[in-house]
Coordinates of C-alpha atoms in Angstrom, one line a residue:
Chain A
X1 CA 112.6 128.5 50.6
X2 CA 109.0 127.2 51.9
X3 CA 110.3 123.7 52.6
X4 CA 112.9 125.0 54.8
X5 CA 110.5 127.9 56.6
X6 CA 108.5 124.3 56.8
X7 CA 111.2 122.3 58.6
X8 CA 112.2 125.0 60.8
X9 CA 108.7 125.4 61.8
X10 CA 109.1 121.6 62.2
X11 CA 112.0 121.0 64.1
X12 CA 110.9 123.9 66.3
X13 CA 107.8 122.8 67.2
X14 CA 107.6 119.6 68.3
X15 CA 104.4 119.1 70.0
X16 CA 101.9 117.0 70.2
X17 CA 98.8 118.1 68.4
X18 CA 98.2 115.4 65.4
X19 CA 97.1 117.6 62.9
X20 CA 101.2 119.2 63.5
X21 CA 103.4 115.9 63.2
X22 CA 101.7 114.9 60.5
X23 CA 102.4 118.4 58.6
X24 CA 106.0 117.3 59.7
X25 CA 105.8 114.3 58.3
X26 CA 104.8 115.5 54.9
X27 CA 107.3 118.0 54.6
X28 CA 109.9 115.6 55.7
X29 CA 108.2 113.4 52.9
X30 CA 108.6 115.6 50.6
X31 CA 112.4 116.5 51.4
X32 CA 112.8 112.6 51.5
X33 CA 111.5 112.0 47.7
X34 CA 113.9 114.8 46.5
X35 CA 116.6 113.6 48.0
X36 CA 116.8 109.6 47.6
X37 CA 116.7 109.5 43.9
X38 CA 120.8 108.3 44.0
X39 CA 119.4 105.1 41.7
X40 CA 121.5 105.5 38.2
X41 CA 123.0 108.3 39.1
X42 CA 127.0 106.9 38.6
X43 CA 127.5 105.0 34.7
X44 CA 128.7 101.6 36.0
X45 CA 132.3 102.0 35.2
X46 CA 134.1 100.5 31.8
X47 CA 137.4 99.9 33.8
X48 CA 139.7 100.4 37.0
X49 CA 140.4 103.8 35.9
X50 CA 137.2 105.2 35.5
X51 CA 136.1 103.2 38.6
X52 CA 139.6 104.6 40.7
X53 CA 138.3 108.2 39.1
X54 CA 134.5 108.4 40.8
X55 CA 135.3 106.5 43.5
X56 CA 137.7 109.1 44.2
X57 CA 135.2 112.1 43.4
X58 CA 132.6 110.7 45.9
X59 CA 135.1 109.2 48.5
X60 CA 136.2 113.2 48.9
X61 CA 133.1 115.2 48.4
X62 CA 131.5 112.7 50.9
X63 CA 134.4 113.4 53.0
X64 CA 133.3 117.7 52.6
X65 CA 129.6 117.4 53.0
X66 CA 130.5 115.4 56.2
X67 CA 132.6 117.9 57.2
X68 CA 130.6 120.9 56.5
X69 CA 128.0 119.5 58.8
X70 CA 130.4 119.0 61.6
X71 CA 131.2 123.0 61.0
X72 CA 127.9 124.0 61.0
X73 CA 127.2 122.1 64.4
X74 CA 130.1 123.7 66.0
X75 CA 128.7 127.1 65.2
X76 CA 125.1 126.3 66.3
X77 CA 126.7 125.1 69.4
X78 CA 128.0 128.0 70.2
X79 CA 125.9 130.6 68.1
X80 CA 122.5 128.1 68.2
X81 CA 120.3 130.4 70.7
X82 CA 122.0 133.9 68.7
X83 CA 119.7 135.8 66.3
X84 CA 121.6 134.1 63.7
X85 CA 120.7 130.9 64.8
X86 CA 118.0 130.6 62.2
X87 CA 120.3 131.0 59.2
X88 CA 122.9 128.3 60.1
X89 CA 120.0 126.1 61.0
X90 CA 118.9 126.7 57.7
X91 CA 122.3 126.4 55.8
X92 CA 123.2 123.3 58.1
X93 CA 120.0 121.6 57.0
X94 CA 120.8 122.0 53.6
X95 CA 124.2 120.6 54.3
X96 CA 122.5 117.2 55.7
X97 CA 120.5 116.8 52.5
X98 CA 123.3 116.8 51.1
X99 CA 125.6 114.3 53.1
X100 CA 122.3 112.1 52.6
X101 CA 122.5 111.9 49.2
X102 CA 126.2 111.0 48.9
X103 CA 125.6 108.4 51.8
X104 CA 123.7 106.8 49.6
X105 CA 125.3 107.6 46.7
X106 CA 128.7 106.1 48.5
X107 CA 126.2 102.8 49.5
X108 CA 125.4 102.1 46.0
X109 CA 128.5 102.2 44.6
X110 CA 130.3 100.5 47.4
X111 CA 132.6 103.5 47.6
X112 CA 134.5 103.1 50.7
X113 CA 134.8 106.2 52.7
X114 CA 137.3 108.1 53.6
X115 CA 139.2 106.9 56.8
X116 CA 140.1 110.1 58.2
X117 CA 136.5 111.0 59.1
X118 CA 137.0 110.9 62.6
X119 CA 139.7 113.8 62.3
X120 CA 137.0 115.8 60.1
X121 CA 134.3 115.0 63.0
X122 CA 136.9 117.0 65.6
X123 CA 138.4 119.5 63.3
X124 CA 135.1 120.3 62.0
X125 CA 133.6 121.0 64.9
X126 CA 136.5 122.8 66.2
X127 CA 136.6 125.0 63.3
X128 CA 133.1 125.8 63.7
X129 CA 132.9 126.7 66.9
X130 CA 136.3 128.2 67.4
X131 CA 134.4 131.0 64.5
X132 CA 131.9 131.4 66.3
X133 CA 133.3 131.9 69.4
X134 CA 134.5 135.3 67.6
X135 CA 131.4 136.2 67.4
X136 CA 128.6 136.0 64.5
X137 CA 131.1 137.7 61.6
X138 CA 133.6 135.0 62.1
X139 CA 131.4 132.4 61.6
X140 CA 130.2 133.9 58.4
X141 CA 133.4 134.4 57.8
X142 CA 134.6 130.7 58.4
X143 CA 131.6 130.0 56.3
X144 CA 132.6 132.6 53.4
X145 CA 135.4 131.2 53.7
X146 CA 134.9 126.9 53.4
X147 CA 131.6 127.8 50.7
X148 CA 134.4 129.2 48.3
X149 CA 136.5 126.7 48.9
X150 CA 133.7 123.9 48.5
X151 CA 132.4 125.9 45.2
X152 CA 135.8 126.1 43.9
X153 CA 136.4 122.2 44.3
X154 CA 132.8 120.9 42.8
X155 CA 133.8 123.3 40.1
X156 CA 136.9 121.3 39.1
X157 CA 134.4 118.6 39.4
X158 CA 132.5 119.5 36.9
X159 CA 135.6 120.5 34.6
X160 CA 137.2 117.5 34.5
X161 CA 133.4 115.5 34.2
X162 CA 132.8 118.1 31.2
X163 CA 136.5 117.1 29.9
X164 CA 136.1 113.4 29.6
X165 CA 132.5 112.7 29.0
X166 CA 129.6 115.0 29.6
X167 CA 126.9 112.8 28.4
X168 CA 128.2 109.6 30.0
X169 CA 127.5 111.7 33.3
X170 CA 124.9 113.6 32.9
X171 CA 123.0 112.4 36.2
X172 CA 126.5 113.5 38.4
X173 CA 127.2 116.8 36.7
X174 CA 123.4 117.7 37.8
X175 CA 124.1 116.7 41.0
X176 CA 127.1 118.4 42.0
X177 CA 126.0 121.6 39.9
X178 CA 123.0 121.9 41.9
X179 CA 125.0 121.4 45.1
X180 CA 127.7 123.4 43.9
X181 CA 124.6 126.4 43.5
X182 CA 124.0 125.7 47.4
X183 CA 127.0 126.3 48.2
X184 CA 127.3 129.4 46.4
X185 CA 124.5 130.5 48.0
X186 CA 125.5 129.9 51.3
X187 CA 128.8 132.2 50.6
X188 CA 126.7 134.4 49.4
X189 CA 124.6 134.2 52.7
X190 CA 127.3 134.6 54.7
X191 CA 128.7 137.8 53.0
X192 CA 125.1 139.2 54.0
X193 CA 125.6 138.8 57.0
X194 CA 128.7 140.8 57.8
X195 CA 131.3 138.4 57.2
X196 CA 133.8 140.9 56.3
X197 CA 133.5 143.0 59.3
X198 CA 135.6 140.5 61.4
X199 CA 139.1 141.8 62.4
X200 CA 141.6 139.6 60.5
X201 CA 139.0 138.8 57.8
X202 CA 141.9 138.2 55.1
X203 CA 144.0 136.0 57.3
X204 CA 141.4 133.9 58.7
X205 CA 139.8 133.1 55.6
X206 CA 143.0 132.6 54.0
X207 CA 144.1 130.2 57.1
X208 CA 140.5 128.1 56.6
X209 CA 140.9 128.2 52.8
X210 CA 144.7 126.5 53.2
X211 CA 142.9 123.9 55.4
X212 CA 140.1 123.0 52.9
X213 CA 142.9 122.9 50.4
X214 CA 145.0 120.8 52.5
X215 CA 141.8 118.1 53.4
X216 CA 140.4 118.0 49.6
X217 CA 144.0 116.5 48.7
X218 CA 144.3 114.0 51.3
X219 CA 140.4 113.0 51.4
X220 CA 140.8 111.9 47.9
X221 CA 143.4 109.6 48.6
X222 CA 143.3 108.2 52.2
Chain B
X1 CA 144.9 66.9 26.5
X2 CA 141.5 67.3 27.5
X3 CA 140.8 64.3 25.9
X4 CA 143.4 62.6 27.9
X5 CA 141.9 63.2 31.2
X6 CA 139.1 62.8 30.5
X7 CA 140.1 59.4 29.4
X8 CA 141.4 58.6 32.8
X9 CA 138.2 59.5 34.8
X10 CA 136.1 56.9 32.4
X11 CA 138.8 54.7 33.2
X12 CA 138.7 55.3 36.6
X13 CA 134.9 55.5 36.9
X14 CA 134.3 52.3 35.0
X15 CA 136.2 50.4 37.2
X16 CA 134.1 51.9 40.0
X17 CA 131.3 51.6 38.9
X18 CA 130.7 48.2 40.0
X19 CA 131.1 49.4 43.6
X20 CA 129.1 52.2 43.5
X21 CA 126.3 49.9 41.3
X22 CA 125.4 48.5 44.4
X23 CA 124.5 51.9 46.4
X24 CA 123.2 54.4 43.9
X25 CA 121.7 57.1 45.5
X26 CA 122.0 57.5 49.1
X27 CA 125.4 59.2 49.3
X28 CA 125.1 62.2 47.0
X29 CA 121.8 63.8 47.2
X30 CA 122.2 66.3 44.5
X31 CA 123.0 63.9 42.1
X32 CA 119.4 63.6 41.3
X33 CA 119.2 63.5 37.6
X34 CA 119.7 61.0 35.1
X35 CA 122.3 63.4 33.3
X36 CA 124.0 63.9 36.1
X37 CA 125.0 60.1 36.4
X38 CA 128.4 60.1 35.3
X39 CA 129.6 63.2 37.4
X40 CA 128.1 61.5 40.1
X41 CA 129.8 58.4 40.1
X42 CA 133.1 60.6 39.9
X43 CA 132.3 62.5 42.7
X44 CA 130.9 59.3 44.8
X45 CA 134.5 57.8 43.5
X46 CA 136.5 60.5 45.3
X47 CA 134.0 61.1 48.2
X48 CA 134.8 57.1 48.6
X49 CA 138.8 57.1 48.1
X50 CA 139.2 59.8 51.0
X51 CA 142.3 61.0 49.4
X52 CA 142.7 64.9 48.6
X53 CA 142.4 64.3 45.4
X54 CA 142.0 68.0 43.5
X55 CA 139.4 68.3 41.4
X56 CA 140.1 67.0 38.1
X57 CA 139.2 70.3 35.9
X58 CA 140.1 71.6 32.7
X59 CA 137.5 74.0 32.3
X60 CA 138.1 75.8 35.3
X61 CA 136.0 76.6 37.9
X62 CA 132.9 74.7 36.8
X63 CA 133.8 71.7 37.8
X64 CA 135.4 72.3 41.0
X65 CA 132.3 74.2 42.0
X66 CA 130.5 70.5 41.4
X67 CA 133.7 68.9 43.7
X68 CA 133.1 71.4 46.2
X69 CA 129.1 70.8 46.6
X70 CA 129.7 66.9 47.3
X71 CA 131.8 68.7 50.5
X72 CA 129.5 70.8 51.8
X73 CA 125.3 69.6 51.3
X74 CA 124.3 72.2 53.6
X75 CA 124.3 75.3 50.8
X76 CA 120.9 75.6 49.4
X77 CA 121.9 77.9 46.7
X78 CA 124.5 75.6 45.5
X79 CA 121.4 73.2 44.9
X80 CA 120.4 75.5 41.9
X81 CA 123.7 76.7 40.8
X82 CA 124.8 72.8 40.6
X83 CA 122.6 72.4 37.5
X84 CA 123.7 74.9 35.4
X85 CA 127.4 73.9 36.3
X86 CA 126.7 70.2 35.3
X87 CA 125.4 71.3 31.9
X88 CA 128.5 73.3 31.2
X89 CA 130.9 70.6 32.7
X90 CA 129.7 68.3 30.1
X91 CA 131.1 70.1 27.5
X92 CA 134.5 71.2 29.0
X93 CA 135.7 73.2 25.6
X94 CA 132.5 75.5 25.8
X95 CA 134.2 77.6 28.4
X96 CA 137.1 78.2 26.0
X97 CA 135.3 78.8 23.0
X98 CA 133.0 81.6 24.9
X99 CA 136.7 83.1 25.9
X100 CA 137.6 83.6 22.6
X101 CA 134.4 84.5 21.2
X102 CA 134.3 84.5 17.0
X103 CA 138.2 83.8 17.1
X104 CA 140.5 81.0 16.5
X105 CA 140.6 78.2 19.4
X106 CA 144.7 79.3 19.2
X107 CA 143.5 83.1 19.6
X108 CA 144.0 83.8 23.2
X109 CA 145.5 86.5 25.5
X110 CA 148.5 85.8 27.8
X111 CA 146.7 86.1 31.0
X112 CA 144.0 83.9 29.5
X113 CA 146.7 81.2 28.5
X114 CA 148.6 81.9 32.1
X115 CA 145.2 81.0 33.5
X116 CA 144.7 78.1 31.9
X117 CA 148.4 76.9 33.2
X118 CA 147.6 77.5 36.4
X119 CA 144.5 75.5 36.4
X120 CA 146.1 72.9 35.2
X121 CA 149.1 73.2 37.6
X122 CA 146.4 72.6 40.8
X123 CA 145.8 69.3 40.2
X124 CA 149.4 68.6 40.9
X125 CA 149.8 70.6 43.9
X126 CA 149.0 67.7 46.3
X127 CA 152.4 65.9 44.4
X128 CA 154.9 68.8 44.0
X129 CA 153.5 71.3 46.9
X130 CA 152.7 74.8 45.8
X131 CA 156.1 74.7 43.6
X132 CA 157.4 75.5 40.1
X133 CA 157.4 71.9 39.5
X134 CA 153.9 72.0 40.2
X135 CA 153.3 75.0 37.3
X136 CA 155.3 72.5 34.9
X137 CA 153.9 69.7 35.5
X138 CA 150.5 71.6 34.7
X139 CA 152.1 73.5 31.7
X140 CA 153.1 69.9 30.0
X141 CA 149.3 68.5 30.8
X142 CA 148.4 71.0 28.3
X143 CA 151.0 70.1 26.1
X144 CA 153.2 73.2 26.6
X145 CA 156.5 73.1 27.4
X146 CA 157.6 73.1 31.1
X147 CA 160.0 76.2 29.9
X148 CA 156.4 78.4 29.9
X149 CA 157.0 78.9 33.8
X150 CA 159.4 81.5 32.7
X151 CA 156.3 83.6 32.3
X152 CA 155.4 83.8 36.1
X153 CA 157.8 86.3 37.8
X154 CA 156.3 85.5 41.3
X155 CA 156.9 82.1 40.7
X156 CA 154.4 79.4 42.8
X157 CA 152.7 82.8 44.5
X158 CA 151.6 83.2 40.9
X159 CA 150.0 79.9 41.6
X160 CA 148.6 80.2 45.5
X161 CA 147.3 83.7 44.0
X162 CA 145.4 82.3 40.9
X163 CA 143.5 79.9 43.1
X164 CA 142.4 82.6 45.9
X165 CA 140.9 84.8 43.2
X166 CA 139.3 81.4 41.8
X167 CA 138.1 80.8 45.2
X168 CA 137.1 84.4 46.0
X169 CA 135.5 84.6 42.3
X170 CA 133.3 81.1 43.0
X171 CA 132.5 83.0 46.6
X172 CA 131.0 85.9 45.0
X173 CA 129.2 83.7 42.7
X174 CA 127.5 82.0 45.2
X175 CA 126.6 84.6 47.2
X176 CA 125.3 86.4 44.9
X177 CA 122.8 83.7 43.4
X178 CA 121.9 83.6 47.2
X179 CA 121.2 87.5 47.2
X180 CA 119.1 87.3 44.4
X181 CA 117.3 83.8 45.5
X182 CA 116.2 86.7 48.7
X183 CA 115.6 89.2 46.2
X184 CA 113.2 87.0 44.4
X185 CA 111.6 86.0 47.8
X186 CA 112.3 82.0 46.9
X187 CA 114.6 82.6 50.2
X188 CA 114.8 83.6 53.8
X189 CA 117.0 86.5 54.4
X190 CA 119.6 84.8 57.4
X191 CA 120.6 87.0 60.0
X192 CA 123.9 88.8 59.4
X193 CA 125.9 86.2 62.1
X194 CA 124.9 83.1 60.2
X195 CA 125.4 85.1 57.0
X196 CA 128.6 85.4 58.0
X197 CA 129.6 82.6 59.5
X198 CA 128.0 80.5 56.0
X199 CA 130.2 82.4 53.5
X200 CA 133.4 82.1 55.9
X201 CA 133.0 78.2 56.0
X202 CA 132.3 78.0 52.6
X203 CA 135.0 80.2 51.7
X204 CA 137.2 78.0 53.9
X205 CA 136.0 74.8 52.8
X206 CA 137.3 75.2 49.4
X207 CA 140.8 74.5 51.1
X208 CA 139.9 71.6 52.0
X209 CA 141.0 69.6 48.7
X210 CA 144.7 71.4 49.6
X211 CA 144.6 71.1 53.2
X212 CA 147.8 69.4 53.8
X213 CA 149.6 71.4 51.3
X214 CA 148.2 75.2 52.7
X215 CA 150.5 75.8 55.4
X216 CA 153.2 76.4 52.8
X217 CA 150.6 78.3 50.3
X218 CA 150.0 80.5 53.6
X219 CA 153.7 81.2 54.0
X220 CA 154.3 82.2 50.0
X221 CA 151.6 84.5 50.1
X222 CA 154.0 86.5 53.5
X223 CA 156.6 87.0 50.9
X224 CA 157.0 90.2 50.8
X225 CA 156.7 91.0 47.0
X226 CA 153.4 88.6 47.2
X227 CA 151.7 90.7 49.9
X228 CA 150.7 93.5 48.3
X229 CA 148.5 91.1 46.1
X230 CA 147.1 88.6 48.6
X231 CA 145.9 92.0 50.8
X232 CA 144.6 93.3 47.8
X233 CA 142.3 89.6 47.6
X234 CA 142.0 89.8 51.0
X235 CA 140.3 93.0 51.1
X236 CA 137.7 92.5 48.2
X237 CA 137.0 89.3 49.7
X238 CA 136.2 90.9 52.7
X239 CA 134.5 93.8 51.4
X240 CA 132.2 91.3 49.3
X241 CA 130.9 89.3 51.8
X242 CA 129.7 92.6 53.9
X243 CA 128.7 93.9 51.2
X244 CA 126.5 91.1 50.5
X245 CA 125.4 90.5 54.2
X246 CA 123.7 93.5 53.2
X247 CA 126.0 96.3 55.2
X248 CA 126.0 99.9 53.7
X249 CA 127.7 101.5 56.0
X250 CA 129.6 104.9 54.6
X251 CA 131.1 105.9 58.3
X252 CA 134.3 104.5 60.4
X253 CA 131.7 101.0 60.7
X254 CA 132.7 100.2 57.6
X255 CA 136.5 99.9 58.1
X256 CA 135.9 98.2 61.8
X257 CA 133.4 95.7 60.8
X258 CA 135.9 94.5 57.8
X259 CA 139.1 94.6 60.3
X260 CA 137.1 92.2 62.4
X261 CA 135.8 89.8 59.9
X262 CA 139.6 89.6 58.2
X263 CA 140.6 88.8 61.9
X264 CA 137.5 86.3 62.2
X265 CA 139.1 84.7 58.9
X266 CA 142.7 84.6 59.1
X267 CA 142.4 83.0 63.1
X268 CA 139.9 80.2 61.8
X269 CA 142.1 79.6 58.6
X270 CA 145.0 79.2 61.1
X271 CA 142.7 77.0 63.2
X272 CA 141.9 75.1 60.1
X273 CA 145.4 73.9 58.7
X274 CA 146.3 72.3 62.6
X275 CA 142.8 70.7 63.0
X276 CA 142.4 66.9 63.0
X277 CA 138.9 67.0 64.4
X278 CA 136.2 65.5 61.5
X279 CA 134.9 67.6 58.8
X280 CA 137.0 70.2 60.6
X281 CA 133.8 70.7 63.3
X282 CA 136.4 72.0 66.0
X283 CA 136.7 74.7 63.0
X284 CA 133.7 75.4 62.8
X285 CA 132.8 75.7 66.2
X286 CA 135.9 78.1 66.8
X287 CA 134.5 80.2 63.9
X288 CA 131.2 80.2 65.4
X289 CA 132.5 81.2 68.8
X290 CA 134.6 84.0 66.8
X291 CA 131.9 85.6 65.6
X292 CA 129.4 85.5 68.8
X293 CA 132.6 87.4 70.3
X294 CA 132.4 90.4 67.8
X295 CA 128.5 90.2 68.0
X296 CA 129.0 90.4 72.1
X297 CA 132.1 93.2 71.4
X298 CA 129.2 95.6 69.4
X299 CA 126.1 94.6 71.6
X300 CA 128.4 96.0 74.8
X301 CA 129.7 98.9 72.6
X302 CA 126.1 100.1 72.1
X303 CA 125.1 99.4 75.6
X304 CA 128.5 101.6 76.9
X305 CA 126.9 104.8 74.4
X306 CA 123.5 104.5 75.4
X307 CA 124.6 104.4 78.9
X308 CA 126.9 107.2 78.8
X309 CA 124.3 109.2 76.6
X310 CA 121.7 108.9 80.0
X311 CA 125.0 109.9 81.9
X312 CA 126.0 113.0 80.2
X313 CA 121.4 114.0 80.2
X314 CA 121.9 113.1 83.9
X315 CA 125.0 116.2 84.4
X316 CA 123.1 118.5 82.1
X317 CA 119.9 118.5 84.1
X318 CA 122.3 118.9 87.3
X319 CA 124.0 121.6 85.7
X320 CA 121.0 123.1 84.7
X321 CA 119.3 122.7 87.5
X322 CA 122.2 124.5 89.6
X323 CA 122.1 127.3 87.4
X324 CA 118.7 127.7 87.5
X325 CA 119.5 127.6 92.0
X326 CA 121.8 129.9 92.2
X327 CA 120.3 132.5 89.5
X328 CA 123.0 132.6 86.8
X329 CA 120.1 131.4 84.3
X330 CA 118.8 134.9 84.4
X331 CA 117.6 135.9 80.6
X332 CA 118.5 139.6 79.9

C-alpha cells in the first residue's frame, strides 16, 4: 500500500526538483527488484508434454495480464479525471507489474505469445471503456466481473500444478498465488465501490464473464 | 563397414598425398595441428577434386561439421569448435558407444538405427537423387538389408527431413558456441543484420555439398504429407536464430520479425539452387540486399509512428486550444 501511495505520488508529480525524481527513482527501484526475479522460476521441462503444458499456462495468462491492462486503460480513459480515477490507477499499476513479470517470464522460456493480441489490445480497451462510459458502477462492475473470472482461471492453475507436481513448481505456484491474491483484491475493490448498483449488474457481468471464458480457451491454443 | 570406408579414404588419401606433399599448408588454414594431418589431407583432397563429393561420415555430424569448415573460413567460432570435432572424428565408434551408454553395441532404439540409415544414405544422394535407392544403397553400407527402407513411410522425405534437422541441429550448435564465446567476452557481439545474415549463409552453405540435387529435396519437402514437418523445422530454425540474435520480444514483433526472416530464407534458398556465380557471391549479395530491405521496411515503420505520434500532439493541442477559445473548457 506505501509503494503504490509512492508511485502515485510519482507519476503525479513529475517535476523537476532533484531531491523528487530521485525519490521516483528509488521507488521505481524498489518496484523493479520485486518484480524481475523471473530467473528459475519455470523447471526446465523433462519432455514435449510438460514443455506443451507451461508453455500453454504462460502463453494464456500472458495473454490476460495483457488484456487486463488494455481494460484498465480504457476505463482511465474515460473515468481517468473521475474521483475514482485513483483506484484504477492503482489497480492498473498492479496489473503492469504483473504483465512485466510474465514478459519476462515468456522471454526466458522462449514462450511464443499468443497471436491474437492485437484483438485483446481492441477488445480490451473497448470493454473498458464501453464500462465506463456507464458510469463508475459499471466499470467496477466490468472489473467485478473479469477479477472473478481471472481468480477463477489462476485457481485451475494452481489445481492442476498442485495435481501433477507441487514441489517440481514451487517457484510458479508462488507466483500465480500471489497474483491470483491481487486479483482477488481488486474484485474485492471493485465490490467497494458500488459495483452492484449498476442497472443490469447480473447480465453484464454474466456477458463479460462468457467473454473471459470464451478468450482463456482460445488464448491457450492460438 | 566402418572399417570399409575408412579404408577407401586411406586409399584415396595415400595416393594424394604426393600432390598435396608439395603444398602443405597454405590451402587450409585450420588444419594447423599435427593431429589434424590426415583429416586435412582429406579435406585438401576434396577441396582439390571440385566434385560434390558428400562428406564421407559414419559418425554423423562430426565429421561433416569438419567438411563444412574447409567451405566456409570466415566463422570464427568454428575455429574452436573444429578441435573438439577432430578429436571425436578420430574415433568414429565413440559417438555410438556414448548413444548406447552401458549397453550392448547391438542395443539400439529404432529411431537411433533409422538415423544411422539415413546418414549413411547421404553419401549416395549425389548418385541416386534424394530417392529410395539412395536409403538402400545407405542401408546395405551398413550391412543391412536394402528391404530396411520398409521402415520409412515418407519414403525419401524421411531422408531430405533427417538432413534439415542435422543441418538445423549443427546451426544451433554453432550459434550457440558463438553466444557463449560473447557471453564469456572472448567475442564481439555483431549487430543483429550481420548476425543474421552470418547464420543464414551458414545455414545455407551446408547445401552446398547437395546443390545440384536440392531442387528435387525442395519439391519433396511440398508434398503435402511432408509439410507439416518441414514447417515444423522451418519454424524452430527460425525461432532459433532470433532467439539467438538476442530478440525477446513477447508482442506481435515476434511473429513479424520470424515471417520476414523465413521469407529472407526461402527467396535466397531459391536464389541459391539457380546461381552459377562463384562461391554463390550473387547469393550472398541477394541475401545481404534482403535483409537491408527489412532493416529499411522497420527503420521507415518507426519513422511513420513517431511521425504520426507528433501528428495526433499537434490535433490535441488544436483541439485543446479551441476549447479553451470558445469556453467549453469551463471546470464546474
Amino acid at each position: 500500500m506505501q509503494t503504490a501511495a509512492l508511485r502515485v505520488f510519482c507519476h503525479w508529480s513529475q517535476s523537476n526538483s532533484t531531491a523528487m525524481i530521485r525519490q521516483c527513482l528509488k521507488c521505481r527501484a524498489l518496484t523493479l527488484q520485486q518484480s524481475s526475479r523471473a530467473y528459475g522460476v519455470i523447471p526446465p521441462p523433462r519432455d514435449s508434454e510438460e514443455k506443451e503444458m507451461v508453455h500453454r499456462m504462460l502463453r494464456v495468462d500472458h495473454a490476460g495480464e495483457y488484456g487486463a491492462n488494455r481494460i484498465y486503460a480504457g476505463q482511465m480513459a474515460v473515468l481517468g479525471r473521475s474521483k475514482t480515477g485513483p483506484f484504477i490507477q492503482e489497480m492498473w499499476d498492479q496489473e503492469k507489474k504483473h504483465l512485466e513479470k510474465f514478459n519476462e517470464m515468456l522471454a526466458e522460456n522462449r514462450v511464443r505469445p499468443t497471436a491474437l493480441l492485437p484483438f485483446w489490445n481492441i477488445a480490451g480497451f473497448v470493454l473498458g471503456a464501453s464500462s465506463a462510459l456507464l458510469g463508475k458502477e459499471g466499470a467496477m462492475a466490468c472489473t467485478v466481473a473479469v477479477e472473478e473470472s481471472i481468480t477463477e482461471h489462476y485457481n485451475n492453475q494452481i489445481r492442476t500444478l498442485m495435481e501433477k507436481d507441487p514441489e517440481r513448481y514451487t517457484e510458479l505456484l508462488q507466483v500465480i498465488k500471489e497474483f491470483r491474491d491481487d486479483e482477488m483484491e481488486h474484485h474485492d475493490t471493485g465490490l467497494e465501490h458500488d459495483a452492484e448498483n449498476v442497472p443490469g449488474y447480473w447480465l453484464l457481468k454474466n456477458a463479460i464473464q462468457l467473454g473471459c471464458k470464451a478468450a482463456i480457451y482460445v488464448s491457450q491454443r492460438i | 563397414m566402418a572399417a570399409l570406408l575408412r579404408g577407401l579414404r586411406a586409399g584415396r588419401a595415400l595416393r594424394g598425398l604426393s600432390s598435396v606433399v608439395a603444398a602443405p599448408t597454405t590451402t587450409n588454414p585450420q588444419c594447423g595441428s599435427l593431429r589434424q594431418g590426415f583429416h586435412c589431407a582429406v579435406l585438401r583432397l576434396q577441396d582439390e577434386s571440385k566434385s560434390d563429393k558428400p562428406p564421407s561420415s559414419t559418425s554423423s555430424s562430426t565429421t561433416y561439421h569438419e567438411h563444412y569448415q574447409a567451405h566456409s573460413a570466415e566463422q570464427d567460432a568454428a575455429a574452436s569448435a573444429s578441435d573438439p570435432a577432430a578429436d571425436q572424428s578420430t574415433n568414429p565408434n565413440a559417438s555410438y558407444q556414448d548413444q548406447s551408454g552401458e549397453q550392448d553395441e547391438e542395443y539400439e532404439t529404432e529411431e537411433q538405427l533409422q538415423a544411422r540409415i539415413l546418414t549413411a544414405a547421404l553419401e549416395f544422394v549425389p548418385l541416386h537423387g534424394w530417392s529410395m535407392e539412395a536409403i538402400a544403397a545407405g542401408a546395405e553400407s551398413l550391412g543391412l538389408s536394402s528391404a530396411s527402407t520398409g521402415m520409412f513411410e515418407k519414403g525419401s522425405g524421411d531422408l531430405v527431413l533427417h538432413f534439415i534437422a542435422q543441418c538445423n541441429a549443427q546451426l544451433t550448435e554453432i550459434l550457440a558456441e558463438q553466444h557463449n564465446q560473447v557471453q564469456l567476452g572472448q567475442a564481439e557481439p555483431k549487430k543483429t543484420a550481420d548476425f543474421i545474415r552470418d547464420a543464414v549463409e551458414t545455414r545455407l552453405r551446408m547445401y552446398i555439398p547437395y546443390i545440384e540435387t536440392w531442387p528435387q529435396a525442395m519439391s519433396l519437402l511440398l508434398l503435402p504429407h511432408n509439410i507439416p514437418d518441414s514447417l515444423k523445422h522451418l519454424s524452430t530454425l527460425m525461432d532459433d536464430i532470433w532467439y539467438y540474435a538476442g530478440d525477446r520480444s513477447t508482442d506481435m514483433n515476434w511473429y513479424t520479425k520470424r515471417a520476414a526472416l523465413t521469407g529472407i530464407y526461402n527467396t535466397t534458398e531459391l536464389v541459391m539452387i539457380q546461381d552459377s556465380s562463384p562461391d554463390f557471391q550473387d547469393t550472398w549479395t541477394f541475401l545481404d540486399n534482403r535483409i537491408q530491405d527489412v532493416v529499411n521496411m522497420a527503420t521507415t515503420a518507426k519513422q511513420v509512428q513517431s511521425t504520426g505520434e507528433a501528428v495526433v500532439q499537434g490535433l490535441m493541442g488544436a483541439a485543446v486550444t479551441l476549447k479553451n477559445l470558445t469556453g467549453l473548457n469551463q471546470r464546474r
